[in-house]
Coordinates of C-alpha atoms and ligand atoms in Angstrom, one line a residue:
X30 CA -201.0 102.1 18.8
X31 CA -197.4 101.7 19.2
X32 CA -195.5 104.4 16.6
X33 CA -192.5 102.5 17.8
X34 CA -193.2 99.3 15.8
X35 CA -193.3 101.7 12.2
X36 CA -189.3 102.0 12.6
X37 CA -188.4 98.5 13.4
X38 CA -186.3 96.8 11.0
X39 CA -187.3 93.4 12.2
X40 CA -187.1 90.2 9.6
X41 CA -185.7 92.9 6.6
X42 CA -182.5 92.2 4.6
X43 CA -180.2 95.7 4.8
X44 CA -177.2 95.5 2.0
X45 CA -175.2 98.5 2.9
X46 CA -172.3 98.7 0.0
X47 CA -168.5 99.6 1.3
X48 CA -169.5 99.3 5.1
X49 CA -166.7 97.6 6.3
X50 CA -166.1 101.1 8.4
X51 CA -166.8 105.1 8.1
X52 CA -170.6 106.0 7.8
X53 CA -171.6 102.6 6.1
X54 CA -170.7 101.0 9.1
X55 CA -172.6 103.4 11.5
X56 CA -175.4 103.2 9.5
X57 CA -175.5 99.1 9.2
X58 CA -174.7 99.2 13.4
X59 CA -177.9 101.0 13.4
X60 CA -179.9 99.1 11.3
X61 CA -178.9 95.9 13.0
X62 CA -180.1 97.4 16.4
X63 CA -183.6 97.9 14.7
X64 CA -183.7 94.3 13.4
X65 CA -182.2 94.1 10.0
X66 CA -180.1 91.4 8.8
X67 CA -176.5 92.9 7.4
X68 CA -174.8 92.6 4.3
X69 CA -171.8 94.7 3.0
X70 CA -169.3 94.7 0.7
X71 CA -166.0 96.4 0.2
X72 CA -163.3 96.0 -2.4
X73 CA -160.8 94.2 -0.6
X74 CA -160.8 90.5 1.4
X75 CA -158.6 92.2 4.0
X76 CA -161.1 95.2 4.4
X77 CA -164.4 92.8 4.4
X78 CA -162.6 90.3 7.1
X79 CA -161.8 93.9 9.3
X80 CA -165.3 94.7 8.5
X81 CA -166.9 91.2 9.5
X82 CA -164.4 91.3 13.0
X83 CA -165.4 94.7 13.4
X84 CA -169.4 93.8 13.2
X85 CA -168.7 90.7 15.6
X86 CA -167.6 92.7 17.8
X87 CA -170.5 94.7 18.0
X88 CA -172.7 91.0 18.4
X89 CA -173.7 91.2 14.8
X90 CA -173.8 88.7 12.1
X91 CA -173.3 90.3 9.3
X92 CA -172.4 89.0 5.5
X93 CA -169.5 90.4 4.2
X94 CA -168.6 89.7 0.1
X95 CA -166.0 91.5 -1.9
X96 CA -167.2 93.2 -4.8
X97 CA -166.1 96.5 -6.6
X98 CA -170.1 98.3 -7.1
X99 CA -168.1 100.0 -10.6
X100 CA -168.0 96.5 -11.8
X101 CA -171.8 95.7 -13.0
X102 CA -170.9 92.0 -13.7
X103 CA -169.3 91.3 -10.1
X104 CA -172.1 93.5 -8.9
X105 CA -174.8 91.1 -10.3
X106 CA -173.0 88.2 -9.6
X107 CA -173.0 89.6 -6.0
X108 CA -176.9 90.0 -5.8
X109 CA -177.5 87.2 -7.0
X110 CA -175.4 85.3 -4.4
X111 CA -176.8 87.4 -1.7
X112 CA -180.6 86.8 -3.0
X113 CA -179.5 82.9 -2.5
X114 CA -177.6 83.3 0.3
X115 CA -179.4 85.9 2.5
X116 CA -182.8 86.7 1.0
X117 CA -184.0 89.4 -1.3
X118 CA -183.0 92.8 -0.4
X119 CA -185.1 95.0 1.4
X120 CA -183.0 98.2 1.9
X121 CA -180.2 99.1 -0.1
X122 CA -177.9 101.7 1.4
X123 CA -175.6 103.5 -1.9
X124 CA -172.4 104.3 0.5
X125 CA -169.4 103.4 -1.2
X126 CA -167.5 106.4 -2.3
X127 CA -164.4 108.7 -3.2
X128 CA -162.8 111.9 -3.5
X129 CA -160.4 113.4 -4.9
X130 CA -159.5 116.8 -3.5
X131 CA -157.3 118.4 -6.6
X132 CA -158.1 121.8 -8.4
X133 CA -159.6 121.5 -11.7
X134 CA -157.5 122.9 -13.9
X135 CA -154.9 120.3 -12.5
X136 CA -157.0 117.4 -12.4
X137 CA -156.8 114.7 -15.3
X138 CA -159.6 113.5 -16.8
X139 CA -159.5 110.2 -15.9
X140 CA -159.4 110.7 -12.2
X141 CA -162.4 113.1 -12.7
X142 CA -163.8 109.4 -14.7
X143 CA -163.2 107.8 -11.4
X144 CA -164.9 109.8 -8.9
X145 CA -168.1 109.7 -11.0
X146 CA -167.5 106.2 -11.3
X147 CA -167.8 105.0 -7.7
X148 CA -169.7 108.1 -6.6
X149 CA -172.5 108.1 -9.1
X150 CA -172.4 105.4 -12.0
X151 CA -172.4 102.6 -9.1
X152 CA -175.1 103.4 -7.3
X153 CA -176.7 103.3 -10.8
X154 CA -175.4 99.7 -11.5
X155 CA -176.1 98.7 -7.6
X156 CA -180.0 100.2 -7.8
X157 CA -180.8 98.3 -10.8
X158 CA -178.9 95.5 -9.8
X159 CA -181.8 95.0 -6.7
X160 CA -184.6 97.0 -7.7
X161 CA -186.1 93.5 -10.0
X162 CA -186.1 91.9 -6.4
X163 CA -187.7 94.7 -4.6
X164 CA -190.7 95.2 -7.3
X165 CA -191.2 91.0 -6.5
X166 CA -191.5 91.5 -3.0
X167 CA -193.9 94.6 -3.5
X168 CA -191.5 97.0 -1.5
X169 CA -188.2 98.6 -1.2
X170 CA -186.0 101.2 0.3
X171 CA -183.0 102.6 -1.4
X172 CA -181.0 105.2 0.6
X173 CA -178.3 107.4 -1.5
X174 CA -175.7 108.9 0.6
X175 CA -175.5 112.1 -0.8
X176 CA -173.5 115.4 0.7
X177 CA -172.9 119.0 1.4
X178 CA -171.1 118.9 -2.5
X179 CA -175.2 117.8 -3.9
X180 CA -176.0 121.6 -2.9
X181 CA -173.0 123.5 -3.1
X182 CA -169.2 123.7 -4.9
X183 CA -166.0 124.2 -3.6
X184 CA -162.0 124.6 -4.6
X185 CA -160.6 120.8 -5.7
X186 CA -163.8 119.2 -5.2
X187 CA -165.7 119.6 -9.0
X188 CA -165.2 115.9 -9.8
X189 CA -167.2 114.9 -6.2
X190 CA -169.8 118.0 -6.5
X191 CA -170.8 116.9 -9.9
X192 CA -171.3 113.1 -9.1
X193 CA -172.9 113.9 -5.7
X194 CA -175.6 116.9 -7.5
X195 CA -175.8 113.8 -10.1
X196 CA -176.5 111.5 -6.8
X197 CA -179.5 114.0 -5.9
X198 CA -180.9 113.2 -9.4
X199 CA -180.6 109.8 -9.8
X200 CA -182.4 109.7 -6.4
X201 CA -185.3 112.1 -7.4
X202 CA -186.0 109.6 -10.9
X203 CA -185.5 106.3 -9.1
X204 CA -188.4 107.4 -7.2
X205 CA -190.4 108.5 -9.8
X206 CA -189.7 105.6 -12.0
X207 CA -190.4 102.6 -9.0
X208 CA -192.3 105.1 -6.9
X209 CA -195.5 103.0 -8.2
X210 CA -193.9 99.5 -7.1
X211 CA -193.9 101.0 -3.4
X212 CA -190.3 102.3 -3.6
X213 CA -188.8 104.7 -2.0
X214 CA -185.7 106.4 -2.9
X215 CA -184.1 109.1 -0.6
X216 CA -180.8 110.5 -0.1
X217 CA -179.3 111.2 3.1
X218 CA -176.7 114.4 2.8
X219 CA -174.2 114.2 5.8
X220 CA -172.5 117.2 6.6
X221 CA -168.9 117.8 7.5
X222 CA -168.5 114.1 9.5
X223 CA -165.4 112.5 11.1
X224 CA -164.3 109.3 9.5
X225 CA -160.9 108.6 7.8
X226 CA -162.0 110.0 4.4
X227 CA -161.9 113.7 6.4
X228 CA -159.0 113.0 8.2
X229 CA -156.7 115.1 5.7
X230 CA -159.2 118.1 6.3
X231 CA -158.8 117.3 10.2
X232 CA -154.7 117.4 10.7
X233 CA -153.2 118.8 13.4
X234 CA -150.7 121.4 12.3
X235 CA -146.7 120.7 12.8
X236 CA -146.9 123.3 15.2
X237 CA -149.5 121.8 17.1
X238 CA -152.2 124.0 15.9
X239 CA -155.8 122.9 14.5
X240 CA -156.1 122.9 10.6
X241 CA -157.7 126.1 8.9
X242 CA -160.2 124.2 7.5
X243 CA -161.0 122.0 10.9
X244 CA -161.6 126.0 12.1
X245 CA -163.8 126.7 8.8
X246 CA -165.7 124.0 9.4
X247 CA -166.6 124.7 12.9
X248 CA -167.2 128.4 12.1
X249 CA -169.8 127.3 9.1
X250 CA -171.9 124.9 11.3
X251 CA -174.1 126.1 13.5
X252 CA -174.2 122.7 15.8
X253 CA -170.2 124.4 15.8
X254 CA -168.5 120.9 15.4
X255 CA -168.0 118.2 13.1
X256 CA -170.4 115.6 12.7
X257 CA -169.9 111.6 14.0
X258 CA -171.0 109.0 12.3
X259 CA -173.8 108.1 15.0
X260 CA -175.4 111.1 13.9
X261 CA -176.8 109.7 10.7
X262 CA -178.3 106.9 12.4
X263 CA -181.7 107.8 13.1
X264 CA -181.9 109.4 9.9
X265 CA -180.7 105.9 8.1
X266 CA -182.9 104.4 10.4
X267 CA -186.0 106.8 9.5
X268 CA -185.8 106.3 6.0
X269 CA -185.0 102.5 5.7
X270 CA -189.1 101.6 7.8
X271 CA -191.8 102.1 7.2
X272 CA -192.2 105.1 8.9
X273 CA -191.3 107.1 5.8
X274 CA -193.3 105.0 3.5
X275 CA -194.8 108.3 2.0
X276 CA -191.5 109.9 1.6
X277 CA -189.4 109.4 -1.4
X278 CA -187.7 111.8 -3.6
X279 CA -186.1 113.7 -0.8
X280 CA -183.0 114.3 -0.2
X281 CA -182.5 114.8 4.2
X282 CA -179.7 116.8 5.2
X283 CA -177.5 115.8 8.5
X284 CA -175.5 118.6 8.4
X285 CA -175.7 120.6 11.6
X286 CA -177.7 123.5 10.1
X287 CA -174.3 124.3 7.5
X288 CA -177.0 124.5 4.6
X289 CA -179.3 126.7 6.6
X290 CA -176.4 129.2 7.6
X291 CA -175.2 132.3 6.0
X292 CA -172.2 132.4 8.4
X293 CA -170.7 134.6 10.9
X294 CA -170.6 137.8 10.8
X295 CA -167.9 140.1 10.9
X296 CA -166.9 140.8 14.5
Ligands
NAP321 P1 -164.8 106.2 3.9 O1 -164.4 106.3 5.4 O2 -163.7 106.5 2.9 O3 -165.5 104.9 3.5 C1 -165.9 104.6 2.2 C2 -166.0 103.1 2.0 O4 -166.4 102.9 0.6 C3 -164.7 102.4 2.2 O5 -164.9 101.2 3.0 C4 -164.2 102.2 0.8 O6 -163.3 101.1 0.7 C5 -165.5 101.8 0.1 N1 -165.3 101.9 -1.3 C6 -164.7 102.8 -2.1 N2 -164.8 102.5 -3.4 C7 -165.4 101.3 -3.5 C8 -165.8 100.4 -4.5 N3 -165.5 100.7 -5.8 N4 -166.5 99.3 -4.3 C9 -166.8 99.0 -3.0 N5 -166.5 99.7 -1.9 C10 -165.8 100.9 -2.2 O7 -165.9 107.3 3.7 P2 -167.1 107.8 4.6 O8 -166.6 109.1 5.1 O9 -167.5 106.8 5.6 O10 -168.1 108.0 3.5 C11 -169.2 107.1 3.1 C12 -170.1 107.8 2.1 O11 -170.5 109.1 2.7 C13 -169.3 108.2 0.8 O12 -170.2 108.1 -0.2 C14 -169.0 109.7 1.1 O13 -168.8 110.4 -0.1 C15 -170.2 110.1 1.8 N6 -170.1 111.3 2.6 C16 -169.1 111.5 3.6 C17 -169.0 112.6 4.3 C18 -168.0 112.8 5.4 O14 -167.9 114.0 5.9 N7 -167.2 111.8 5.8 C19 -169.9 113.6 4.1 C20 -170.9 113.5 3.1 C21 -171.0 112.3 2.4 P3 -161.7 101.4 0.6 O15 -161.3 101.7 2.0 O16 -161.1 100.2 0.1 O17 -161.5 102.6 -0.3
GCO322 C1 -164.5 118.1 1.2 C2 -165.2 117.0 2.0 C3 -166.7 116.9 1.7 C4 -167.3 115.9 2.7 C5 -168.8 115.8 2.6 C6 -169.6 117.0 2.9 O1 -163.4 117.9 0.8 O2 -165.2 119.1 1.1 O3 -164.6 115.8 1.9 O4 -167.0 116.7 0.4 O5 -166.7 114.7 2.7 O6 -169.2 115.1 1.4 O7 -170.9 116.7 2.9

């Protein structure tokens, strides 16, 4: 037997939504390295053509379509083009998302609205949008991208944490709803990882010193340092083939052992 063949991607359609860089990115690199055919999407022209240069670059042919996944009108008009264009979807990878690092009591309700919008309501709009076409072709993998924030709270971070803990959910009752059409629904929960959304948290100082929370961070992870976006892709990989065909519910953390750790102790 060759276990090998169970996590090729070969001859499967992979739309990875707001992928033009960051984790979506990583994880589509990966996925086109075990076969897949790529399509993304971001909001903007000018961040789909950086995306589709960035992908050539890399010797990969991917598809790259604007659509906003809040929007469930451009969102079916953007499956259905991609069912024509491409081919049904195989894997669906919910990436796109926000934050919005403000304290509650300071934060307006409508950019709490937002957050939940893009972080949660669209990978409810994307999901239906391509389950239909996954129950026809008798199989399909949807991948939530999930985080620390599905487990645990923070200062400034309630409108993320409660569309991330609502991420976890929507991922435990897709796969109990479509588990019987040979679904499967996981989450991925990255830790603390590099990309442009975390640069704020990442500064250097004025005076040349490392942010606090840079420190925090590397203090509260036992692998003591961030994450890179190539870490997630033999998870993304795993749970996109049909090597996890009996796993579905579950949420996999990438996080450098932070949810296993009680943290240092006092010197
Ligand atoms: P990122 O660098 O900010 O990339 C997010 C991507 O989503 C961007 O291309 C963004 O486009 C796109 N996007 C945002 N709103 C969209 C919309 N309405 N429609 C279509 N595309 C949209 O973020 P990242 O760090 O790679 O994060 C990717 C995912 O992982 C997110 O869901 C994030 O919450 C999650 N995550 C990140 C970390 C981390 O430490 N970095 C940890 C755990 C989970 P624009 O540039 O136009 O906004
Ligand atoms: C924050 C961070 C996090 C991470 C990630 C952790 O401000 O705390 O941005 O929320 O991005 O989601 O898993």
């Amino acid at each position: 037997m060759d276990i090998l063949k169970d996590f090729s991607l070969k001859g499967k359609v992979a739309l990875v939504t707001g992928a033009s860089y960051g984790i979506g990115f990583a994880i589509a690199k990966a996925y086109a390295s075990a076969g897949a055919t790529i399509v993304f999407n971001d909001i903007k022209q000018e961040l789909v053509d950086k995306g589709l240069k960035a992908y050539e670059a890399e010797g990969i042919k991917a598809h790259g379509y604007v659509c906003d996944v809040t929007n469930e009108e451009a969102v079916n008009e953007f499956i259905n083009k991609v069912e024509k264009e491409v081919g049904i979807i195989d894997i669906l990878v919910n990436n796109a998302g926000i934050i919005k690092r403000i304290p509650m009591l300071e934060m307006k309700a409508e950019d709490f609205r937002k957050v939940i919008d893009v972080d949660l309501n669209a990978p409810f709009i994307v999901s239906k949008a391509v389950i239909p076409g996954m129950i026809k072709k008798g199989h399909g993998k949807i991948i939530n991208i999930c985080s620390m924030m599905s487990e645990l709270g923070r200062e400034t971070v309630s409108a993320y944490a409660a569309a991330k803990g609502g991420l976890k959910m929507l991922t435990r009752n897709i796969a109990s709803e479509y588990g019987e059409h040979n679904i499967q629904c996981n989450g991925i929960g990255p830790g603390y990882i590099a990309t442009p959304q975390t640069a704020p948290l990442r500064e250097v100082q004025p005076d040349g010193s490392k942010h606090p929370f840079d420190q925090f961070i590397i203090a509260k992870t036992p692998a003591a340092r961030w994450g890179v976006t190539e870490d997630l892709m033999g998870p993304a990989v795993f749970l996109a083939s049909d090597a996890s065909n009996f796993v579905n519910g579950h949420v996999l953390y990438v996080d450098g052992g932070i949810l296993a750790y009680i943290g240092k102790q006092p010197q």
